[in-house]
Tab-separated table of C-alpha atoms in Angstrom:
chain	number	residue	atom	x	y	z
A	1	UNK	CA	-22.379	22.524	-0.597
A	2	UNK	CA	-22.999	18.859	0.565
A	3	UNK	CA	-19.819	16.710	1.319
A	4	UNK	CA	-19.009	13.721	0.020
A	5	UNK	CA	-17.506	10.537	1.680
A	6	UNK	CA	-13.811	9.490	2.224
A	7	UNK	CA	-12.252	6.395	3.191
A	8	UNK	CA	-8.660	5.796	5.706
A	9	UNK	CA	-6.420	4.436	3.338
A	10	UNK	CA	-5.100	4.372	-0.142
A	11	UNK	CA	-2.263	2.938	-1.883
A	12	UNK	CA	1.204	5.220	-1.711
A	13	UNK	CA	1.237	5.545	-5.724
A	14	UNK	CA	-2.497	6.656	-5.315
A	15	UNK	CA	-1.295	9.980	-3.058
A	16	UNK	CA	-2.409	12.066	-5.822
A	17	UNK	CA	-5.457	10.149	-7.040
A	18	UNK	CA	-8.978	11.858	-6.390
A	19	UNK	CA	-10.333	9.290	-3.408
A	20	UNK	CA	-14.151	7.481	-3.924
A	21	UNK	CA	-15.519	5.614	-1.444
A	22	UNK	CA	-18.061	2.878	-3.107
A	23	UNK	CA	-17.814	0.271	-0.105
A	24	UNK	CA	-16.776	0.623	3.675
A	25	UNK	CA	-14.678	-1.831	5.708
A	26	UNK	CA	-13.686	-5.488	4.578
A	27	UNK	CA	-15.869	-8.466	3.528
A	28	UNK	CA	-12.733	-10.641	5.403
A	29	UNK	CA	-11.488	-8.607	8.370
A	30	UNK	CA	-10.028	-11.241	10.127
A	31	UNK	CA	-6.477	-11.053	9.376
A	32	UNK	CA	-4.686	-11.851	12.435
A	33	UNK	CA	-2.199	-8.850	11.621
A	34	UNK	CA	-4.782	-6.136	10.579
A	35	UNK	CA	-7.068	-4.192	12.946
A	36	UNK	CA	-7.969	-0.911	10.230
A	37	UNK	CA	-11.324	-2.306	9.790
A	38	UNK	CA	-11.825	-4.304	12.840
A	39	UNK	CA	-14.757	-2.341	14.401
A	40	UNK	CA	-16.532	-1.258	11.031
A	41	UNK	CA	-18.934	-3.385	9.786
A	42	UNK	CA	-18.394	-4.111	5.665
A	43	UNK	CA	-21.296	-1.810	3.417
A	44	UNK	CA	-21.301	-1.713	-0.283
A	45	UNK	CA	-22.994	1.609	-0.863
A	46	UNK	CA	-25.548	1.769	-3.529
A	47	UNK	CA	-25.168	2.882	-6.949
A	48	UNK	CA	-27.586	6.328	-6.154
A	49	UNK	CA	-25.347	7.192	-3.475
A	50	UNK	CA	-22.204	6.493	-4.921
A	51	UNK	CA	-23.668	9.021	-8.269
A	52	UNK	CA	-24.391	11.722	-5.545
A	53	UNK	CA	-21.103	11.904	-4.283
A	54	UNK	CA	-19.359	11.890	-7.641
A	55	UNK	CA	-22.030	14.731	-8.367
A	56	UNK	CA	-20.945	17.010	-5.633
A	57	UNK	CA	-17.032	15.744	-6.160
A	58	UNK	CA	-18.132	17.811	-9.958
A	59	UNK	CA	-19.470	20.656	-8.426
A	60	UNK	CA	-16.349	20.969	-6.613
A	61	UNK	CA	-14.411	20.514	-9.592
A	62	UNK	CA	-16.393	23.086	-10.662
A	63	UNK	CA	-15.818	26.038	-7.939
A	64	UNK	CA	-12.379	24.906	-8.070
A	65	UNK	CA	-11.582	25.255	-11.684
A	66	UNK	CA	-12.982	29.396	-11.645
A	67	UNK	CA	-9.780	29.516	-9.940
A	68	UNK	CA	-7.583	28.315	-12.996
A	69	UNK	CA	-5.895	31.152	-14.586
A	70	UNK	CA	-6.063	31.101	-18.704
A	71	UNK	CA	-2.275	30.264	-18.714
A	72	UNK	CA	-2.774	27.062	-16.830
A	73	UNK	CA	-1.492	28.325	-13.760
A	74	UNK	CA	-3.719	28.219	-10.619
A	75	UNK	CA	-4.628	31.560	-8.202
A	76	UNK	CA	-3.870	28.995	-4.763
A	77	UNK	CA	-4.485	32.321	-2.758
A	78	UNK	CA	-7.924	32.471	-3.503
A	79	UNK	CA	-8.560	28.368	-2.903
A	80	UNK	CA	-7.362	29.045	0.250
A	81	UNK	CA	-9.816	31.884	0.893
A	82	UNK	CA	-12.831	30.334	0.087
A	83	UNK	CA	-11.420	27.192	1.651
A	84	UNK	CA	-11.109	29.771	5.385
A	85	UNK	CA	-14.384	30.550	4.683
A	86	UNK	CA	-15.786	26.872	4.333
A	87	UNK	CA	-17.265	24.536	7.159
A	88	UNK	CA	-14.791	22.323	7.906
A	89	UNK	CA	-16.255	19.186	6.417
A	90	UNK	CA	-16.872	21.175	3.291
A	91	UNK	CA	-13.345	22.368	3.302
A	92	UNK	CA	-12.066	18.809	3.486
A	93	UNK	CA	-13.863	18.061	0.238
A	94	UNK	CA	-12.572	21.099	-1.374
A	95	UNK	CA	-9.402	20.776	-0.790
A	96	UNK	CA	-9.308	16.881	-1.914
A	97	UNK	CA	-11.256	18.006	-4.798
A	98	UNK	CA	-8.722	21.324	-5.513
A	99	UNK	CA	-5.492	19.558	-5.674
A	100	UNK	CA	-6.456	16.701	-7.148
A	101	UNK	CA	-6.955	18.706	-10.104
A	102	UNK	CA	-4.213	21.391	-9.562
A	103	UNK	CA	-1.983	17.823	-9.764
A	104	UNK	CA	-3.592	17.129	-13.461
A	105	UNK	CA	-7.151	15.241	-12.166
A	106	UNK	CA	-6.134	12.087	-14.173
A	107	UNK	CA	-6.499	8.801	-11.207
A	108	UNK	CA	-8.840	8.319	-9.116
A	109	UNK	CA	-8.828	5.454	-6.662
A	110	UNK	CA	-12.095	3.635	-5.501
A	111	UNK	CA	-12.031	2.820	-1.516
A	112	UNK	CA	-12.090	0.978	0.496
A	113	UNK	CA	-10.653	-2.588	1.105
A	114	UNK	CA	-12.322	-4.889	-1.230
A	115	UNK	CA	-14.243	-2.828	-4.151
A	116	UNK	CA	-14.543	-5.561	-5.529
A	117	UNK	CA	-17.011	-7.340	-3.744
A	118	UNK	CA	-19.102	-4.570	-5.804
A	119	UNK	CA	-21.415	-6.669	-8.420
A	120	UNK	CA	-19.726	-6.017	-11.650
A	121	UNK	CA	-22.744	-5.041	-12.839
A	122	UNK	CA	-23.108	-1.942	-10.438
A	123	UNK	CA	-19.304	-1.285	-10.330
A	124	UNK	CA	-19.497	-0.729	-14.148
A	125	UNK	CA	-22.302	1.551	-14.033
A	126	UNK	CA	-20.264	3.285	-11.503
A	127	UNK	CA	-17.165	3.516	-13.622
A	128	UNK	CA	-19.455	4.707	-16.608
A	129	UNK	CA	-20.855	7.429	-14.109
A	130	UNK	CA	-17.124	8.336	-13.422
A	131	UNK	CA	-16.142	8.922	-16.708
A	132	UNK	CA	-18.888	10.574	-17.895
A	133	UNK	CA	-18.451	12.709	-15.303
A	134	UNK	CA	-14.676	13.259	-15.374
A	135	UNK	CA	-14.006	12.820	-18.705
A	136	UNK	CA	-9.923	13.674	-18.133
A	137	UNK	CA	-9.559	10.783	-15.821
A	138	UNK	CA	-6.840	8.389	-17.500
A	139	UNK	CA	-6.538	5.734	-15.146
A	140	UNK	CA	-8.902	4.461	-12.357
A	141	UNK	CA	-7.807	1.770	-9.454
A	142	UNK	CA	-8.865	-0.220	-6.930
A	143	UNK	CA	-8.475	-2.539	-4.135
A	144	UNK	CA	-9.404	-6.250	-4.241
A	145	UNK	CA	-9.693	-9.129	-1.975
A	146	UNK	CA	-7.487	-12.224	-3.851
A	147	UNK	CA	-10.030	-14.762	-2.613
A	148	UNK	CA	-13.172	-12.510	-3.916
A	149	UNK	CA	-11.050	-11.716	-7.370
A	150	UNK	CA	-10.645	-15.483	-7.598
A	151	UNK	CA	-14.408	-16.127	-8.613
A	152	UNK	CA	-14.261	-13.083	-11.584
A	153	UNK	CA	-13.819	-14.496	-15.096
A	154	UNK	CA	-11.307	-12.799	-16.872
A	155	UNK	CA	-14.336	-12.482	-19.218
A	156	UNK	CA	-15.544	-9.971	-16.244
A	157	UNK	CA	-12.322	-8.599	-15.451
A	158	UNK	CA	-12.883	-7.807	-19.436
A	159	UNK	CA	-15.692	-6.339	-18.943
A	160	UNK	CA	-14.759	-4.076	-15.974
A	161	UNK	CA	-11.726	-2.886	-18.373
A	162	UNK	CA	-13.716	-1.754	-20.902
A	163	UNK	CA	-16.198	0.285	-18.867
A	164	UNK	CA	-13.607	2.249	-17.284
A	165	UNK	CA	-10.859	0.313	-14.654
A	166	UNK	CA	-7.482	-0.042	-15.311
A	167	UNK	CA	-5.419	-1.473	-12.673
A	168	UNK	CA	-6.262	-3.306	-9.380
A	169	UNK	CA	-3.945	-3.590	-5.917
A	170	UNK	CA	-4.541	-6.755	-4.132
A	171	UNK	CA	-2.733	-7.952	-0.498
A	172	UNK	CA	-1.130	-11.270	-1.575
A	173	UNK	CA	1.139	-10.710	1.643
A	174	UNK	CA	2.187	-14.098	1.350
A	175	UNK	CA	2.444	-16.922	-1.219
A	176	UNK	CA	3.047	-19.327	1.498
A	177	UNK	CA	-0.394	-21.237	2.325
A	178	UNK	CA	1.487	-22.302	5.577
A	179	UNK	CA	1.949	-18.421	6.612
A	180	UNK	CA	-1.572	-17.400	5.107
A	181	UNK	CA	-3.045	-19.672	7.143
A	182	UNK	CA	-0.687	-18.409	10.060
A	183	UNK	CA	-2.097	-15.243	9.727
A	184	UNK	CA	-5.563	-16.182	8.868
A	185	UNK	CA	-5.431	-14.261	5.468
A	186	UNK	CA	-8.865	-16.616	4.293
A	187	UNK	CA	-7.514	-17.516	0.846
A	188	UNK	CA	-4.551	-19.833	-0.904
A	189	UNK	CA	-2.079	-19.584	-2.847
A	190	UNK	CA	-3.827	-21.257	-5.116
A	191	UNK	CA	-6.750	-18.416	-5.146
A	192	UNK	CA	-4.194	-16.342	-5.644
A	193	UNK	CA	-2.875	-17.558	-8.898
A	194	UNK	CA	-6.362	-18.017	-10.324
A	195	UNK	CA	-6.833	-14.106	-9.190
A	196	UNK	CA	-4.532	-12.686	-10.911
A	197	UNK	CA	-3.940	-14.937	-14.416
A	198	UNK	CA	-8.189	-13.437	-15.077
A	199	UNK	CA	-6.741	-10.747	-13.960
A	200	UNK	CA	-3.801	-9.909	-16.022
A	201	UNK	CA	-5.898	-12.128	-19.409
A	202	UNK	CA	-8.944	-9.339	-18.797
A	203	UNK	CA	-6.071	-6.741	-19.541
A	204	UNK	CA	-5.906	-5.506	-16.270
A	205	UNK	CA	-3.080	-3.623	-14.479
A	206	UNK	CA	-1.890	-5.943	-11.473
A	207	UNK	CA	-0.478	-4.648	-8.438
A	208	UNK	CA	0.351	-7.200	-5.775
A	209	UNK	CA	1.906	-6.483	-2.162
A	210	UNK	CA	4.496	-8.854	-0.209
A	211	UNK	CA	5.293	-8.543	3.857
A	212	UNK	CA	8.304	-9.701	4.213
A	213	UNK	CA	8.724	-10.610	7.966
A	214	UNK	CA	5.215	-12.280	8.144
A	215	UNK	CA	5.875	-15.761	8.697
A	216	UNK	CA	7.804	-14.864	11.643
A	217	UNK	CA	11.467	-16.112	11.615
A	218	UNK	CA	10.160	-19.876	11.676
A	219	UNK	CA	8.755	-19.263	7.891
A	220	UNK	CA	10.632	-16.487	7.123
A	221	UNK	CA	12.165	-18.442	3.757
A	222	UNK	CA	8.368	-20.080	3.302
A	223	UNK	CA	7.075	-16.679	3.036
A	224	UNK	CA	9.597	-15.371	-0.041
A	225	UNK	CA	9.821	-18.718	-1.621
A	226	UNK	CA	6.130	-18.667	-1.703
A	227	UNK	CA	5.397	-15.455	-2.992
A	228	UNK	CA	8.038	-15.722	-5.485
A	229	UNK	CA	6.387	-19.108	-7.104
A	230	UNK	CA	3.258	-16.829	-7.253
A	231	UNK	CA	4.480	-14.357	-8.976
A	232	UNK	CA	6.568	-16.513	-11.418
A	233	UNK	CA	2.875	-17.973	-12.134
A	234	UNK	CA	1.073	-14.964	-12.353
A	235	UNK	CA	3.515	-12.568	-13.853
A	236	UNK	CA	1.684	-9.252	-12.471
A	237	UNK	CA	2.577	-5.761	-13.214
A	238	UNK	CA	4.041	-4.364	-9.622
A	239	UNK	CA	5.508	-6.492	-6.446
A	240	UNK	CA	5.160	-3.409	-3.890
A	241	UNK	CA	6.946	-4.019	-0.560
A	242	UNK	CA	4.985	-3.930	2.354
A	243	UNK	CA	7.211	-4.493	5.183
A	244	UNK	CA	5.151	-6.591	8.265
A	245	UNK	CA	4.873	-5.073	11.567
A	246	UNK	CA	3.312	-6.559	14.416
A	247	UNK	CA	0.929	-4.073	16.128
A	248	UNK	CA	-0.665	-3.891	19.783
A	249	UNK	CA	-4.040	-4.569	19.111
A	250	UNK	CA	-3.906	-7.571	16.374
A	251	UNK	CA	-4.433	-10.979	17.564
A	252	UNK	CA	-1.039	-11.347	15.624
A	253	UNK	CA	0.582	-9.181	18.340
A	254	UNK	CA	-1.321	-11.467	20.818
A	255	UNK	CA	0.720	-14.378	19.352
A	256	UNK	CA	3.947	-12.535	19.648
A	257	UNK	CA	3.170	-11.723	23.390
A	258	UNK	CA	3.005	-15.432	24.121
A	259	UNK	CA	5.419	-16.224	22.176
A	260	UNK	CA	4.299	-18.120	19.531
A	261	UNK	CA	5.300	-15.674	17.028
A	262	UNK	CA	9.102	-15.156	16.711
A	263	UNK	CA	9.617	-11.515	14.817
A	264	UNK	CA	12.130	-11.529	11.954
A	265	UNK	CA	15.387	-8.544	12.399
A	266	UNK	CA	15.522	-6.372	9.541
A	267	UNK	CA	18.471	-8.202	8.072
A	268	UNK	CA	16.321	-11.416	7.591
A	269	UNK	CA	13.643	-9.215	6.334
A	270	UNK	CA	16.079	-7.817	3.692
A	271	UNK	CA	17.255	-11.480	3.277
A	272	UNK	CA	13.061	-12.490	2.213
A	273	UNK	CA	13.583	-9.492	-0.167
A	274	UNK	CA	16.559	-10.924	-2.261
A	275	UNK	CA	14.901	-14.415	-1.799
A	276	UNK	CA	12.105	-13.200	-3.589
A	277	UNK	CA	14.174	-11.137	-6.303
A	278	UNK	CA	15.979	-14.714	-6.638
A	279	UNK	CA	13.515	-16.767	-6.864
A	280	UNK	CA	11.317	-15.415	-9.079
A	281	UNK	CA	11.853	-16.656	-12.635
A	282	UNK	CA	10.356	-15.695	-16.154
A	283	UNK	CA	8.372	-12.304	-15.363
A	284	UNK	CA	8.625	-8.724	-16.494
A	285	UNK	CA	7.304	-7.640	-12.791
A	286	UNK	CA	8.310	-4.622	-11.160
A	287	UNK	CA	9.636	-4.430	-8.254
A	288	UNK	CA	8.490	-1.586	-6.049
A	289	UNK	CA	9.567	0.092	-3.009
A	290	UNK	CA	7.387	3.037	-2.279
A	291	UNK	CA	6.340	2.729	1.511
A	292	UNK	CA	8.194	4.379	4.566
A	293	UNK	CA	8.143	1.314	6.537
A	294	UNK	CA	10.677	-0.500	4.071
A	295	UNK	CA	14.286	-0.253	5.077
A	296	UNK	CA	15.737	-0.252	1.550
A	297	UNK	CA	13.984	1.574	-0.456
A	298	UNK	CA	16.712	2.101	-3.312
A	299	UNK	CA	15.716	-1.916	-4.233
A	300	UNK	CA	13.260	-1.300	-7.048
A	301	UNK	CA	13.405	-2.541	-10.933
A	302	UNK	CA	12.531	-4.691	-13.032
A	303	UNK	CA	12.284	-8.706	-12.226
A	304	UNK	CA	13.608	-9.503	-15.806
A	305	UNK	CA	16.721	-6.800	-16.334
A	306	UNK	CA	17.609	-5.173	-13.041
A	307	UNK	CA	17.917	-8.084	-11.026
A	308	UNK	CA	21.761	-7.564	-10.443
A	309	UNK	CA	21.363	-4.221	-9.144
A	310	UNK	CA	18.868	-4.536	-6.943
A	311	UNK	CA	21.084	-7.521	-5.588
A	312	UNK	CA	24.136	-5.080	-5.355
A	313	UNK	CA	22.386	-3.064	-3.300
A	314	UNK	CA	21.273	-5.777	-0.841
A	315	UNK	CA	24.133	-7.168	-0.492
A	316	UNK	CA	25.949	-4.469	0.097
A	317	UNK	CA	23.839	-3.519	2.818
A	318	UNK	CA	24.312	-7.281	4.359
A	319	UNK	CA	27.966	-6.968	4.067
A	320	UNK	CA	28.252	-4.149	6.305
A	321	UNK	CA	29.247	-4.926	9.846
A	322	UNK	CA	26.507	-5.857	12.281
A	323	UNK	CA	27.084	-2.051	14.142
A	324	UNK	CA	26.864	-0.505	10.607
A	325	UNK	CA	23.727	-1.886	9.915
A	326	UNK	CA	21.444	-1.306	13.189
A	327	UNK	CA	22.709	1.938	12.565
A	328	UNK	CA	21.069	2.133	9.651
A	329	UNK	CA	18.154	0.644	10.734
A	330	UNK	CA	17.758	2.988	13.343
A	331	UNK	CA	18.439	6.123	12.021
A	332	UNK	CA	16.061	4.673	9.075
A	333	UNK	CA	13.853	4.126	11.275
A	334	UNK	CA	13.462	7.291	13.162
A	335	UNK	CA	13.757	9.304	10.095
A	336	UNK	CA	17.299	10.771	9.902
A	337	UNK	CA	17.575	9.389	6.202
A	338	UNK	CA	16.427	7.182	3.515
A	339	UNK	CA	18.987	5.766	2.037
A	340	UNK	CA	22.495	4.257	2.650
A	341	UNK	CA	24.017	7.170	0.862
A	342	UNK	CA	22.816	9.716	3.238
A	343	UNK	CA	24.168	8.198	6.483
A	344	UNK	CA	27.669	9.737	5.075
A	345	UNK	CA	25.953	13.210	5.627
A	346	UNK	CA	24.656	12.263	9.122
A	347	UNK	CA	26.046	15.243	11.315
A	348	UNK	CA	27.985	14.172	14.658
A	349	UNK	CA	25.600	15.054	17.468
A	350	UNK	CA	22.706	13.331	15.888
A	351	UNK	CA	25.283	10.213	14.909
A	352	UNK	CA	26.379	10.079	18.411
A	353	UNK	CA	23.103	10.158	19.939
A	354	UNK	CA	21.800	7.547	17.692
A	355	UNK	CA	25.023	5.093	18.324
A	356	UNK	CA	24.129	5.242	21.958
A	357	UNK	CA	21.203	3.798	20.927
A	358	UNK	CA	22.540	1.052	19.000
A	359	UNK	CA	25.036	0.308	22.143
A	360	UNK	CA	22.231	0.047	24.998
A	361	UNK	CA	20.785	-2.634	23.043
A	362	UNK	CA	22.968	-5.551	22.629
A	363	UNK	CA	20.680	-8.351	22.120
A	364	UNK	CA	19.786	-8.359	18.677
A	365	UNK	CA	16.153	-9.916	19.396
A	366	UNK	CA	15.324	-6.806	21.817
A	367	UNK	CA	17.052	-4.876	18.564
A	368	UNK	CA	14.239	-6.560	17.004
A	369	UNK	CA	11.594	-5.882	19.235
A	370	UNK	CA	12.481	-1.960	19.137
A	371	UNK	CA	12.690	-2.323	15.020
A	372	UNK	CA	9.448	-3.631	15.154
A	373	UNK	CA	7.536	-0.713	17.652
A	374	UNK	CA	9.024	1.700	15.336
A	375	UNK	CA	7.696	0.212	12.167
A	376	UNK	CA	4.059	-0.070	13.975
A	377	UNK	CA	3.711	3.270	14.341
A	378	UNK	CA	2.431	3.480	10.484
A	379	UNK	CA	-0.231	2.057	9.125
């Protein structure tokens, strides 16, 4: 069997979304804190292509599904037979293929970056394809580049709807033009706002993403009060939380080194979050939470009616003591727990060895510095 192509990355929510590539890279890729796509150069595959992988994804489907018992259940020892007896590129494509629909085959997500920079006109007749294809599929997604979504209609976005998309994730990052220019993000707040009002009047799913951290501690209230005037004009579906790190091998790191980036501490990180839960005025947004590189995870809810909750729990992670909370951090950090809750059930050896830790590191900007290397270490 021939393979098919995959991309790096996909959103968290989209772990159990089948994954199809239709363009490579980013048409931007200068963001000074991103390096993902630094050495691939941006392709927008064409439509044949694109139809010849969603064929072979089918005839996967197709193997796979002989294995689906009559009560719904699924013979996983036999997968995993034919998968042993697979090359290994085939038995990559398999296996996507296999659990996507042993977990119901309803999403897919189309990679990579910026789909969007697809011609509507080809990216319907790929949707179409999809479908047709996969006629199951209840809800398809995609990345998109604010500045490129900007210059849709939300006649388009209309358009795009009907043939088959549902929702689309874009980076906001920021809503600060003063840190999206610090970070060379290539569009405005402005953009932005235009992006996703055609966006949301197409009747499309929106799913933006904030970094809280990325203005450095010199815009660290820029960069929530920013964001949270663009959501209050856009009103989109999902805020997800995309905590910034600053990675060797970004020109943002480059700044850092010479200092003329200061990083934020976790607890003025937290601080952007409740700034932005605050701030934000007249939406039904979501708030979401769902990436390992956030320190609170627990703050999630709605914009308009869980506001005070997601406050409680902020603040009563700020009102620990300072000890209490770089505790946390750490032991977040590392992986010991995920939530406040659990550090109660954190056993004495690894408490001890994790307050030792916290006690060789005094100054709270080398606290920082450590925070930050540990948070780099995902993507």
């Amino acid at each position: 069997m021939e393979t098919f192509r995959i991309g790096p990355i996909r959103p968290p929510s989209e772990a159990a979304s089948l994954l199809l590539q239709v363009t490579q890279g980013c048409t931007w890729n200068k963001c000074k804190f991103c390096n993902l796509y630094r050495h691939t150069r941006f392709q927008a595959y064409t439509i044949d292509s694109i139809k010849e992988d969603i064929d072979r994804m089918a005839l996967y489907g197709e193997k796979a599904l002989k294995n689906k018992r009559q009560d719904g259940t699924w013979d996983i020892e036999r997968i995993n037979t034919e998968l042993s007896m697979m090359p290994a590129d085939q038995q990559n494509c398999y296996y996507v293929v296999a659990m996507w629909l042993i977990n119901g085959g309803k999403h897919v997500f189309l990679q990579d970056g910026n789909t969007l920079a697809l011609s509507g006109g080809r990216l319907t007749e790929v949707l179409l394809y999809l479908r047709k294809a996969f006629p199951q599929i209840e809800r398809i997604t995609s990345y998109g580049r604010a500045e490129n979504l900007s210059r849709v209609s939300a006649q388009e976005f209309a358009e795009l709807k009907t043939a088959g998309l549902d929702r689309i994730h874009s980076g906001f990052e920021s809503g600060s033009d003063e840190v999206l220019k610090l970070v060379n993000k290539g569009v405005t707040a402005e953009q932005q706002i235009t992006a996703g009002r055609n966006i949301k009047a197409g009747g499309l799913e929106l799913s933006v993403y904030f970094m809280p951290g990325l203005g450095g501690k010199e815009l660290s209230r820029e960069n929530a009060e920013g964001m949270a005037h663009v959501v209050s004009q856009v009103n989109p579906d999902f805020v997800r939380i995309r905590t910034a790190a600053v990675k060797p091998g970004t020109e943002l790191y480059e700044d850092y080194e010479q200092g003329r980036f200061i990083l934020c501490s976790d607890d003025e990180k937290v601080i952007e979050v409740r700034r932005l839960i605050t701030e934000t005025k007249g939406v039904d947004t979501r708030l979401v939470s769902d990436h390992i590189v956030n320190l609170l995870q627990a703050v999630k809810g709605s914009l308009a009616t869980d506001k005070e909750k997601m406050l409680g729990i902020i603040d009563g992670y700020l009102e620990l003591p300072e000890r209490d909370r770089k505790l946390f951090q750490i032991a977040r950090r590392m992986g010991y727990v995920i939530s406040l809750k659990e550090m109660l059930r954190l056993d004495g050896a690894d408490r001890v060895k994790l307050e030792k830790l916290v006690d060789e590191t005094p100054d709270r900007y080398e606290w920082a510095e450590k925070m930050n290397a540990l948070i780099g270490r995902y993507i």
